[in-house]
mmCIF file of N, CA and C in Angstrom:
data_model
loop_
_atom_site.group_PDB
_atom_site.id
_atom_site.type_symbol
_atom_site.label_atom_id
_atom_site.label_comp_id
_atom_site.label_asym_id
_atom_site.label_seq_id
_atom_site.Cartn_x
_atom_site.Cartn_y
_atom_site.Cartn_z
ATOM 1 N N MET A 281 105.207 109.408 93.022
ATOM 2 C CA MET A 281 105.844 110.422 92.223
ATOM 3 C C MET A 281 104.878 111.558 91.983
ATOM 4 N N ARG A 282 105.458 112.659 91.565
ATOM 5 C CA ARG A 282 104.638 113.797 91.185
ATOM 6 C C ARG A 282 104.210 113.611 89.740
ATOM 7 N N HIS A 283 103.064 114.187 89.397
ATOM 8 C CA HIS A 283 102.599 114.157 88.009
ATOM 9 C C HIS A 283 103.646 114.775 87.100
ATOM 10 N N ALA A 284 103.517 114.482 85.819
ATOM 11 C CA ALA A 284 104.422 115.034 84.811
ATOM 12 C C ALA A 284 104.029 116.485 84.487
ATOM 13 N N GLU A 285 104.791 117.109 83.604
ATOM 14 C CA GLU A 285 104.605 118.517 83.255
ATOM 15 C C GLU A 285 103.170 118.790 82.801
ATOM 16 N N LYS A 286 102.603 119.874 83.319
ATOM 17 C CA LYS A 286 101.202 120.220 83.040
ATOM 18 C C LYS A 286 101.101 121.433 82.134
ATOM 19 N N ASP A 287 99.977 121.509 81.401
ATOM 20 C CA ASP A 287 99.726 122.597 80.471
ATOM 21 C C ASP A 287 98.614 123.483 81.018
ATOM 22 N N THR A 288 98.982 124.502 81.783
ATOM 23 C CA THR A 288 97.987 125.372 82.408
ATOM 24 C C THR A 288 97.326 126.325 81.417
ATOM 25 N N SER A 289 97.835 126.419 80.182
ATOM 26 C CA SER A 289 97.201 127.293 79.188
ATOM 27 C C SER A 289 95.889 126.698 78.678
ATOM 28 N N VAL A 290 95.737 125.396 78.798
ATOM 29 C CA VAL A 290 94.528 124.716 78.325
ATOM 30 C C VAL A 290 93.415 124.826 79.361
ATOM 31 N N ASP A 291 93.729 124.501 80.598
ATOM 32 C CA ASP A 291 92.730 124.516 81.678
ATOM 33 C C ASP A 291 93.478 124.770 82.979
ATOM 34 N N PRO A 292 93.518 126.015 83.450
ATOM 35 C CA PRO A 292 94.301 126.326 84.650
ATOM 36 C C PRO A 292 93.859 125.567 85.902
ATOM 37 N N LYS A 293 92.575 125.219 85.992
ATOM 38 C CA LYS A 293 92.078 124.534 87.200
ATOM 39 C C LYS A 293 92.407 123.041 87.199
ATOM 40 N N ASP A 294 92.324 122.395 86.047
ATOM 41 C CA ASP A 294 92.598 120.957 85.949
ATOM 42 C C ASP A 294 93.337 120.684 84.644
ATOM 43 N N PRO A 295 94.611 121.103 84.575
ATOM 44 C CA PRO A 295 95.337 121.017 83.316
ATOM 45 C C PRO A 295 95.727 119.591 82.932
ATOM 46 N N PRO A 296 95.747 119.334 81.617
ATOM 47 C CA PRO A 296 96.293 118.076 81.120
ATOM 48 C C PRO A 296 97.815 118.173 81.069
ATOM 49 N N LEU A 297 98.444 117.154 80.547
ATOM 50 C CA LEU A 297 99.901 117.169 80.388
ATOM 51 C C LEU A 297 100.305 117.916 79.126
ATOM 52 N N THR A 298 101.494 118.481 79.174
ATOM 53 C CA THR A 298 102.107 119.047 77.973
ATOM 54 C C THR A 298 102.663 117.890 77.148
ATOM 55 N N ALA A 299 103.215 118.206 75.972
ATOM 56 C CA ALA A 299 103.872 117.178 75.162
ATOM 57 C C ALA A 299 105.041 116.570 75.947
ATOM 58 N N ALA A 300 105.795 117.418 76.649
ATOM 59 C CA ALA A 300 106.906 116.917 77.471
ATOM 60 C C ALA A 300 106.374 116.045 78.607
ATOM 61 N N GLY A 301 105.225 116.411 79.170
ATOM 62 C CA GLY A 301 104.620 115.614 80.228
ATOM 63 C C GLY A 301 104.170 114.259 79.722
ATOM 64 N N THR A 302 103.622 114.234 78.516
ATOM 65 C CA THR A 302 103.222 112.955 77.914
ATOM 66 C C THR A 302 104.446 112.071 77.702
ATOM 67 N N GLN A 303 105.550 112.668 77.254
ATOM 68 C CA GLN A 303 106.789 111.901 77.085
ATOM 69 C C GLN A 303 107.296 111.380 78.428
ATOM 70 N N ARG A 304 107.153 112.187 79.484
ATOM 71 C CA ARG A 304 107.588 111.747 80.807
ATOM 72 C C ARG A 304 106.715 110.583 81.288
ATOM 73 N N ALA A 305 105.416 110.638 81.033
ATOM 74 C CA ALA A 305 104.524 109.544 81.425
ATOM 75 C C ALA A 305 104.937 108.252 80.717
ATOM 76 N N LEU A 306 105.337 108.357 79.463
ATOM 77 C CA LEU A 306 105.826 107.181 78.728
ATOM 78 C C LEU A 306 107.164 106.697 79.295
ATOM 79 N N ALA A 307 108.011 107.642 79.696
ATOM 80 C CA ALA A 307 109.287 107.271 80.323
ATOM 81 C C ALA A 307 109.044 106.554 81.650
ATOM 82 N N LEU A 308 108.030 106.991 82.391
ATOM 83 C CA LEU A 308 107.671 106.304 83.634
ATOM 84 C C LEU A 308 107.271 104.873 83.323
ATOM 85 N N ARG A 309 106.387 104.712 82.349
ATOM 86 C CA ARG A 309 105.974 103.365 81.940
ATOM 87 C C ARG A 309 107.192 102.514 81.590
ATOM 88 N N ASP A 310 108.056 103.058 80.755
ATOM 89 C CA ASP A 310 109.225 102.300 80.307
ATOM 90 C C ASP A 310 110.168 101.955 81.460
ATOM 91 N N SER A 311 110.311 102.881 82.417
ATOM 92 C CA SER A 311 111.239 102.630 83.527
ATOM 93 C C SER A 311 110.693 101.591 84.507
ATOM 94 N N LEU A 312 109.384 101.354 84.492
ATOM 95 C CA LEU A 312 108.785 100.402 85.440
ATOM 96 C C LEU A 312 108.195 99.163 84.763
ATOM 97 N N LEU A 313 108.479 98.966 83.482
ATOM 98 C CA LEU A 313 107.912 97.817 82.763
ATOM 99 C C LEU A 313 108.266 96.478 83.403
ATOM 100 N N ARG A 314 109.472 96.353 83.908
ATOM 101 C CA ARG A 314 109.908 95.070 84.497
ATOM 102 C C ARG A 314 109.603 94.973 85.987
ATOM 103 N N THR A 315 109.030 96.004 86.555
ATOM 104 C CA THR A 315 108.685 96.024 87.978
ATOM 105 C C THR A 315 107.312 95.376 88.158
ATOM 106 N N PRO A 316 107.148 94.529 89.174
ATOM 107 C CA PRO A 316 105.851 93.860 89.384
ATOM 108 C C PRO A 316 104.807 94.788 90.015
ATOM 109 N N VAL A 317 104.308 95.722 89.216
ATOM 110 C CA VAL A 317 103.322 96.707 89.687
ATOM 111 C C VAL A 317 101.952 96.034 89.764
ATOM 112 N N VAL A 318 101.303 96.155 90.930
ATOM 113 C CA VAL A 318 99.981 95.552 91.125
ATOM 114 C C VAL A 318 98.873 96.583 91.257
ATOM 115 N N ALA A 319 99.225 97.858 91.385
ATOM 116 C CA ALA A 319 98.215 98.911 91.497
ATOM 117 C C ALA A 319 98.828 100.251 91.120
ATOM 118 N N VAL A 320 97.990 101.106 90.533
ATOM 119 C CA VAL A 320 98.383 102.478 90.211
ATOM 120 C C VAL A 320 97.296 103.395 90.773
ATOM 121 N N TYR A 321 97.705 104.323 91.623
ATOM 122 C CA TYR A 321 96.796 105.284 92.242
ATOM 123 C C TYR A 321 97.158 106.688 91.788
ATOM 124 N N SER A 322 96.137 107.541 91.654
ATOM 125 C CA SER A 322 96.384 108.950 91.373
ATOM 126 C C SER A 322 95.292 109.775 92.042
ATOM 127 N N THR A 323 95.601 111.045 92.243
ATOM 128 C CA THR A 323 94.556 111.949 92.701
ATOM 129 C C THR A 323 93.576 112.123 91.541
ATOM 130 N N ASP A 324 92.477 112.772 91.798
ATOM 131 C CA ASP A 324 91.428 112.909 90.794
ATOM 132 C C ASP A 324 91.632 114.171 89.952
ATOM 133 N N THR A 325 92.779 114.227 89.258
ATOM 134 C CA THR A 325 93.048 115.334 88.335
ATOM 135 C C THR A 325 93.527 114.749 87.010
ATOM 136 N N LYS A 326 93.348 115.518 85.940
ATOM 137 C CA LYS A 326 93.784 115.051 84.614
ATOM 138 C C LYS A 326 95.274 114.736 84.605
ATOM 139 N N ARG A 327 96.081 115.645 85.153
ATOM 140 C CA ARG A 327 97.532 115.498 85.054
ATOM 141 C C ARG A 327 98.057 114.270 85.783
ATOM 142 N N THR A 328 97.471 113.940 86.926
ATOM 143 C CA THR A 328 97.944 112.748 87.647
ATOM 144 C C THR A 328 97.465 111.474 86.955
ATOM 145 N N ARG A 329 96.210 111.462 86.531
ATOM 146 C CA ARG A 329 95.698 110.271 85.827
ATOM 147 C C ARG A 329 96.481 110.046 84.536
ATOM 148 N N MET A 330 96.731 111.126 83.786
ATOM 149 C CA MET A 330 97.454 110.996 82.519
ATOM 150 C C MET A 330 98.894 110.533 82.739
ATOM 151 N N THR A 331 99.483 110.861 83.876
ATOM 152 C CA THR A 331 100.842 110.416 84.182
ATOM 153 C C THR A 331 100.869 108.910 84.448
ATOM 154 N N GLY A 332 99.905 108.399 85.167
ATOM 155 C CA GLY A 332 99.872 106.980 85.507
ATOM 156 C C GLY A 332 99.259 106.075 84.454
ATOM 157 N N GLN A 333 98.481 106.640 83.535
ATOM 158 C CA GLN A 333 97.723 105.833 82.575
ATOM 159 C C GLN A 333 98.578 104.932 81.676
ATOM 160 N N PRO A 334 99.661 105.415 81.056
ATOM 161 C CA PRO A 334 100.441 104.517 80.199
ATOM 162 C C PRO A 334 100.978 103.287 80.949
ATOM 163 N N LEU A 335 101.424 103.479 82.170
ATOM 164 C CA LEU A 335 101.906 102.347 82.970
ATOM 165 C C LEU A 335 100.756 101.412 83.303
ATOM 166 N N ALA A 336 99.629 101.974 83.721
ATOM 167 C CA ALA A 336 98.467 101.149 84.061
ATOM 168 C C ALA A 336 98.035 100.314 82.855
ATOM 169 N N GLU A 337 97.985 100.925 81.692
ATOM 170 C CA GLU A 337 97.600 100.187 80.485
ATOM 171 C C GLU A 337 98.590 99.072 80.180
ATOM 172 N N ALA A 338 99.881 99.357 80.304
ATOM 173 C CA ALA A 338 100.901 98.330 80.037
ATOM 174 C C ALA A 338 100.788 97.162 81.006
ATOM 175 N N LYS A 339 100.346 97.432 82.229
ATOM 176 C CA LYS A 339 100.217 96.389 83.256
ATOM 177 C C LYS A 339 98.797 95.821 83.325
ATOM 178 N N LYS A 340 97.916 96.303 82.427
ATOM 179 C CA LYS A 340 96.513 95.876 82.406
ATOM 180 C C LYS A 340 95.808 96.167 83.731
ATOM 181 N N LEU A 341 96.050 97.376 84.221
ATOM 182 C CA LEU A 341 95.450 97.851 85.472
ATOM 183 C C LEU A 341 94.591 99.083 85.193
ATOM 184 N N THR A 342 93.798 99.446 86.159
ATOM 185 C CA THR A 342 93.015 100.680 86.116
ATOM 186 C C THR A 342 93.644 101.660 87.093
ATOM 187 N N VAL A 343 93.710 102.915 86.718
ATOM 188 C CA VAL A 343 94.200 103.946 87.639
ATOM 189 C C VAL A 343 93.085 104.203 88.650
ATOM 190 N N ALA A 344 93.366 103.939 89.916
ATOM 191 C CA ALA A 344 92.392 104.155 90.988
ATOM 192 C C ALA A 344 92.652 105.508 91.641
ATOM 193 N N SER A 345 91.595 106.171 92.046
ATOM 194 C CA SER A 345 91.724 107.489 92.687
ATOM 195 C C SER A 345 91.937 107.348 94.191
ATOM 196 N N TYR A 346 92.653 108.317 94.738
ATOM 197 C CA TYR A 346 92.803 108.424 96.189
ATOM 198 C C TYR A 346 92.698 109.891 96.581
ATOM 199 N N ASP A 347 92.391 110.121 97.843
ATOM 200 C CA ASP A 347 92.258 111.461 98.399
ATOM 201 C C ASP A 347 93.602 111.869 98.995
ATOM 202 N N PRO A 348 94.217 112.972 98.538
ATOM 203 C CA PRO A 348 95.535 113.354 99.045
ATOM 204 C C PRO A 348 95.519 114.069 100.387
ATOM 205 N N LYS A 349 94.348 114.235 100.994
ATOM 206 C CA LYS A 349 94.294 114.846 102.331
ATOM 207 C C LYS A 349 94.846 113.845 103.343
ATOM 208 N N PRO A 350 95.247 114.299 104.520
ATOM 209 C CA PRO A 350 95.868 113.383 105.501
ATOM 210 C C PRO A 350 95.056 112.119 105.805
ATOM 211 N N THR A 351 93.745 112.234 105.948
ATOM 212 C CA THR A 351 92.956 111.020 106.224
ATOM 213 C C THR A 351 92.960 110.089 105.017
ATOM 214 N N GLY A 352 92.924 110.657 103.814
ATOM 215 C CA GLY A 352 92.994 109.850 102.598
ATOM 216 C C GLY A 352 94.339 109.180 102.442
ATOM 217 N N LEU A 353 95.411 109.868 102.815
ATOM 218 C CA LEU A 353 96.745 109.261 102.740
ATOM 219 C C LEU A 353 96.878 108.115 103.726
ATOM 220 N N ALA A 354 96.266 108.238 104.893
ATOM 221 C CA ALA A 354 96.287 107.146 105.872
ATOM 222 C C ALA A 354 95.563 105.928 105.305
ATOM 223 N N GLU A 355 94.432 106.143 104.639
ATOM 224 C CA GLU A 355 93.687 105.042 104.011
ATOM 225 C C GLU A 355 94.494 104.423 102.873
ATOM 226 N N LEU A 356 95.137 105.275 102.076
ATOM 227 C CA LEU A 356 95.976 104.782 100.981
ATOM 228 C C LEU A 356 97.119 103.940 101.533
ATOM 229 N N ALA A 357 97.742 104.385 102.599
ATOM 230 C CA ALA A 357 98.839 103.629 103.207
ATOM 231 C C ALA A 357 98.360 102.244 103.649
ATOM 232 N N LYS A 358 97.155 102.148 104.200
ATOM 233 C CA LYS A 358 96.595 100.843 104.586
ATOM 234 C C LYS A 358 96.425 99.934 103.376
ATOM 235 N N LEU A 359 95.904 100.505 102.289
ATOM 236 C CA LEU A 359 95.725 99.722 101.060
ATOM 237 C C LEU A 359 97.068 99.212 100.530
ATOM 238 N N ILE A 360 98.058 100.083 100.549
ATOM 239 C CA ILE A 360 99.382 99.696 100.043
ATOM 240 C C ILE A 360 100.001 98.621 100.928
ATOM 241 N N ARG A 361 99.901 98.786 102.229
ATOM 242 C CA ARG A 361 100.468 97.801 103.151
ATOM 243 C C ARG A 361 99.785 96.445 103.042
ATOM 244 N N ALA A 362 98.562 96.404 102.519
ATOM 245 C CA ALA A 362 97.828 95.143 102.363
ATOM 246 C C ALA A 362 98.230 94.393 101.091
ATOM 247 N N GLN A 363 99.020 95.007 100.241
ATOM 248 C CA GLN A 363 99.448 94.356 99.003
ATOM 249 C C GLN A 363 100.485 93.268 99.313
ATOM 250 N N PRO A 364 100.601 92.284 98.429
ATOM 251 C CA PRO A 364 101.591 91.217 98.649
ATOM 252 C C PRO A 364 103.019 91.768 98.704
ATOM 253 N N ARG A 365 103.824 91.205 99.563
ATOM 254 C CA ARG A 365 105.239 91.602 99.676
ATOM 255 C C ARG A 365 105.952 91.326 98.353
ATOM 256 N N GLY A 366 106.883 92.199 98.022
ATOM 257 C CA GLY A 366 107.651 92.033 96.801
ATOM 258 C C GLY A 366 106.966 92.618 95.575
ATOM 259 N N LYS A 367 105.806 93.211 95.751
ATOM 260 C CA LYS A 367 105.079 93.839 94.648
ATOM 261 C C LYS A 367 105.158 95.350 94.805
ATOM 262 N N ALA A 368 104.917 96.054 93.710
ATOM 263 C CA ALA A 368 105.020 97.510 93.728
ATOM 264 C C ALA A 368 103.661 98.157 93.504
ATOM 265 N N VAL A 369 103.469 99.288 94.145
ATOM 266 C CA VAL A 369 102.301 100.130 93.964
ATOM 267 C C VAL A 369 102.815 101.500 93.550
ATOM 268 N N VAL A 370 102.229 102.060 92.516
ATOM 269 C CA VAL A 370 102.639 103.378 92.033
ATOM 270 C C VAL A 370 101.582 104.390 92.462
ATOM 271 N N VAL A 371 102.049 105.487 93.049
ATOM 272 C CA VAL A 371 101.165 106.556 93.503
ATOM 273 C C VAL A 371 101.605 107.846 92.813
ATOM 274 N N VAL A 372 100.670 108.473 92.105
ATOM 275 C CA VAL A 372 100.958 109.728 91.416
ATOM 276 C C VAL A 372 100.229 110.846 92.156
ATOM 277 N N GLY A 373 101.000 111.836 92.607
ATOM 278 C CA GLY A 373 100.425 112.942 93.361
ATOM 279 C C GLY A 373 100.942 114.274 92.875
ATOM 280 N N HIS A 374 101.123 115.175 93.808
ATOM 281 C CA HIS A 374 101.480 116.561 93.513
ATOM 282 C C HIS A 374 102.717 116.971 94.321
ATOM 283 N N SER A 375 103.308 118.099 93.957
ATOM 284 C CA SER A 375 104.518 118.543 94.649
ATOM 285 C C SER A 375 104.278 118.728 96.142
ATOM 286 N N ASN A 376 103.036 119.029 96.522
ATOM 287 C CA ASN A 376 102.741 119.236 97.942
ATOM 288 C C ASN A 376 102.089 118.023 98.607
ATOM 289 N N THR A 377 102.112 116.859 97.931
ATOM 290 C CA THR A 377 101.555 115.647 98.554
ATOM 291 C C THR A 377 102.458 114.425 98.477
ATOM 292 N N VAL A 378 103.423 114.399 97.551
ATOM 293 C CA VAL A 378 104.209 113.172 97.389
ATOM 294 C C VAL A 378 105.067 112.858 98.613
ATOM 295 N N LEU A 379 105.657 113.857 99.208
ATOM 296 C CA LEU A 379 106.475 113.593 100.393
ATOM 297 C C LEU A 379 105.598 113.253 101.604
ATOM 298 N N GLU A 380 104.413 113.809 101.651
ATOM 299 C CA GLU A 380 103.464 113.449 102.705
ATOM 300 C C GLU A 380 103.024 111.990 102.552
ATOM 301 N N THR A 381 102.942 111.515 101.308
ATOM 302 C CA THR A 381 102.616 110.108 101.052
ATOM 303 C C THR A 381 103.740 109.214 101.547
ATOM 304 N N VAL A 382 104.976 109.600 101.291
ATOM 305 C CA VAL A 382 106.137 108.855 101.799
ATOM 306 C C VAL A 382 106.048 108.748 103.319
ATOM 307 N N GLU A 383 105.748 109.853 103.976
ATOM 308 C CA GLU A 383 105.636 109.850 105.440
ATOM 309 C C GLU A 383 104.459 109.008 105.924
ATOM 310 N N ALA A 384 103.343 109.028 105.198
ATOM 311 C CA ALA A 384 102.182 108.223 105.580
ATOM 312 C C ALA A 384 102.514 106.735 105.543
ATOM 313 N N LEU A 385 103.475 106.370 104.702
ATOM 314 C CA LEU A 385 103.912 104.974 104.622
ATOM 315 C C LEU A 385 104.952 104.640 105.690
ATOM 316 N N GLY A 386 105.309 105.612 106.498
ATOM 317 C CA GLY A 386 106.204 105.379 107.621
ATOM 318 C C GLY A 386 107.670 105.625 107.353
ATOM 319 N N ALA A 387 107.994 106.226 106.221
ATOM 320 C CA ALA A 387 109.393 106.492 105.880
ATOM 321 C C ALA A 387 109.695 107.982 106.023
ATOM 322 N N PRO A 388 110.940 108.317 106.325
ATOM 323 C CA PRO A 388 111.320 109.733 106.340
ATOM 324 C C PRO A 388 111.450 110.263 104.909
ATOM 325 N N ARG A 389 111.290 111.560 104.775
ATOM 326 C CA ARG A 389 111.441 112.194 103.468
ATOM 327 C C ARG A 389 112.874 112.005 102.951
ATOM 328 N N PRO A 390 113.023 111.537 101.724
ATOM 329 C CA PRO A 390 114.378 111.398 101.175
ATOM 330 C C PRO A 390 114.949 112.707 100.650
ATOM 331 N N VAL A 391 114.095 113.703 100.438
ATOM 332 C CA VAL A 391 114.510 115.048 100.048
ATOM 333 C C VAL A 391 113.663 116.019 100.867
ATOM 334 N N PRO A 392 114.167 117.225 101.125
ATOM 335 C CA PRO A 392 113.408 118.163 101.964
ATOM 336 C C PRO A 392 112.110 118.663 101.327
ATOM 337 N N ALA A 393 112.101 118.845 99.998
ATOM 338 C CA ALA A 393 110.922 119.390 99.324
ATOM 339 C C ALA A 393 110.973 119.042 97.845
ATOM 340 N N VAL A 394 109.831 119.177 97.192
ATOM 341 C CA VAL A 394 109.736 119.012 95.740
ATOM 342 C C VAL A 394 109.270 120.360 95.189
ATOM 343 N N GLY A 395 110.114 120.980 94.390
ATOM 344 C CA GLY A 395 109.803 122.295 93.841
ATOM 345 C C GLY A 395 108.731 122.245 92.769
ATOM 346 N N ASP A 396 108.128 123.389 92.510
ATOM 347 C CA ASP A 396 107.061 123.472 91.516
ATOM 348 C C ASP A 396 107.504 123.080 90.107
ATOM 349 N N GLU A 397 108.767 123.208 89.810
ATOM 350 C CA GLU A 397 109.264 122.874 88.470
ATOM 351 C C GLU A 397 110.012 121.542 88.429
ATOM 352 N N GLU A 398 109.896 120.734 89.476
ATOM 353 C CA GLU A 398 110.567 119.431 89.512
ATOM 354 C C GLU A 398 109.563 118.331 89.202
ATOM 355 N N TYR A 399 109.812 117.626 88.103
ATOM 356 C CA TYR A 399 108.896 116.580 87.661
ATOM 357 C C TYR A 399 109.561 115.209 87.563
ATOM 358 N N SER A 400 110.851 115.127 87.764
ATOM 359 C CA SER A 400 111.561 113.880 87.476
ATOM 360 C C SER A 400 111.804 112.976 88.687
ATOM 361 N N TYR A 401 111.354 113.377 89.864
ATOM 362 C CA TYR A 401 111.559 112.521 91.035
ATOM 363 C C TYR A 401 110.681 111.279 90.984
ATOM 364 N N LEU A 402 111.268 110.169 91.362
ATOM 365 C CA LEU A 402 110.549 108.916 91.571
ATOM 366 C C LEU A 402 110.981 108.442 92.951
ATOM 367 N N PHE A 403 110.059 108.433 93.893
ATOM 368 C CA PHE A 403 110.374 108.046 95.261
ATOM 369 C C PHE A 403 110.048 106.574 95.454
ATOM 370 N N GLU A 404 111.027 105.841 95.932
ATOM 371 C CA GLU A 404 110.847 104.409 96.160
ATOM 372 C C GLU A 404 110.812 104.158 97.667
ATOM 373 N N VAL A 405 109.652 103.731 98.149
ATOM 374 C CA VAL A 405 109.470 103.423 99.559
ATOM 375 C C VAL A 405 109.478 101.912 99.713
ATOM 376 N N THR A 406 110.301 101.426 100.623
ATOM 377 C CA THR A 406 110.368 99.994 100.905
ATOM 378 C C THR A 406 109.776 99.752 102.281
ATOM 379 N N ILE A 407 108.794 98.859 102.316
ATOM 380 C CA ILE A 407 108.137 98.512 103.571
ATOM 381 C C ILE A 407 108.576 97.095 103.929
ATOM 382 N N PRO A 408 109.393 96.946 104.967
ATOM 383 C CA PRO A 408 109.897 95.622 105.330
ATOM 384 C C PRO A 408 108.778 94.695 105.820
ATOM 385 N N ALA A 409 108.988 93.398 105.675
ATOM 386 C CA ALA A 409 108.005 92.413 106.127
ATOM 387 C C ALA A 409 107.946 92.367 107.653
ATOM 388 N N ASN A 410 109.056 92.657 108.307
ATOM 389 C CA ASN A 410 109.056 92.648 109.781
ATOM 390 C C ASN A 410 108.644 94.028 110.292
ATOM 391 N N ASP A 411 108.846 94.298 111.519
ATOM 392 C CA ASP A 411 108.445 95.583 112.102
ATOM 393 C C ASP A 411 109.484 96.685 111.931
ATOM 394 N N ALA A 412 110.472 96.457 111.108
ATOM 395 C CA ALA A 412 111.482 97.489 110.863
ATOM 396 C C ALA A 412 110.823 98.681 110.175
ATOM 397 N N PRO A 413 111.368 99.880 110.388
ATOM 398 C CA PRO A 413 110.764 101.064 109.762
ATOM 399 C C PRO A 413 110.918 101.055 108.240
ATOM 400 N N ALA A 414 109.975 101.700 107.583
ATOM 401 C CA ALA A 414 110.044 101.844 106.132
ATOM 402 C C ALA A 414 111.194 102.789 105.778
ATOM 403 N N THR A 415 111.713 102.626 104.589
ATOM 404 C CA THR A 415 112.778 103.498 104.091
ATOM 405 C C THR A 415 112.344 104.089 102.751
ATOM 406 N N ALA A 416 112.955 105.194 102.383
ATOM 407 C CA ALA A 416 112.637 105.824 101.104
ATOM 408 C C ALA A 416 113.910 106.340 100.463
ATOM 409 N N ARG A 417 113.931 106.274 99.151
ATOM 410 C CA ARG A 417 115.036 106.870 98.406
ATOM 411 C C ARG A 417 114.461 107.599 97.206
ATOM 412 N N ALA A 418 115.166 108.614 96.783
ATOM 413 C CA ALA A 418 114.751 109.409 95.627
ATOM 414 C C ALA A 418 115.642 109.048 94.463
ATOM 415 N N ARG A 419 115.035 108.838 93.321
ATOM 416 C CA ARG A 419 115.797 108.691 92.089
ATOM 417 C C ARG A 419 115.095 109.518 91.031
ATOM 418 N N ARG A 420 115.672 109.605 89.857
ATOM 419 C CA ARG A 420 115.124 110.429 88.787
ATOM 420 C C ARG A 420 114.774 109.538 87.605
ATOM 421 N N TYR A 421 113.815 109.983 86.809
ATOM 422 C CA TYR A 421 113.460 109.276 85.585
ATOM 423 C C TYR A 421 113.093 110.309 84.531
ATOM 424 N N GLY A 422 113.120 109.888 83.269
ATOM 425 C CA GLY A 422 112.759 110.768 82.171
ATOM 426 C C GLY A 422 113.771 111.877 81.957
ATOM 427 N N ALA A 423 113.384 112.848 81.158
ATOM 428 C CA ALA A 423 114.251 113.979 80.836
ATOM 429 C C ALA A 423 114.511 114.807 82.094
ATOM 430 N N GLN A 424 115.750 115.282 82.219
ATOM 431 C CA GLN A 424 116.105 116.083 83.400
ATOM 432 C C GLN A 424 115.952 117.524 83.113
#
């Protein structure tokens, strides 16, 4: 998913979340509480870490960093594919990296693009146990 709403008035280069973004991060946690999450990854920015942190804390996990460049996404995809089947991994990125992450996992984009003002997408990628191709679907969470 993409990070929640950011507050560029505080720090334009590495902004934290707004109050609405903090609420969205809590909504993410609440929407995935019953999901067997085994890892939470984010890029190395305040807004992505702050988006994943409430879920990571609820699951007693640490938010791990990943590199959103193509080589980093390939490495992230390997890490995700090595996780036990039936478990979930949450990846928090940016509007210009989340769909590339879906593709790195072998699934087609479920939407053509993520706009700069779209924060509610949650992309679910399913990686089959056999050699079948991965699939992805887009759903929404939090305030619309």
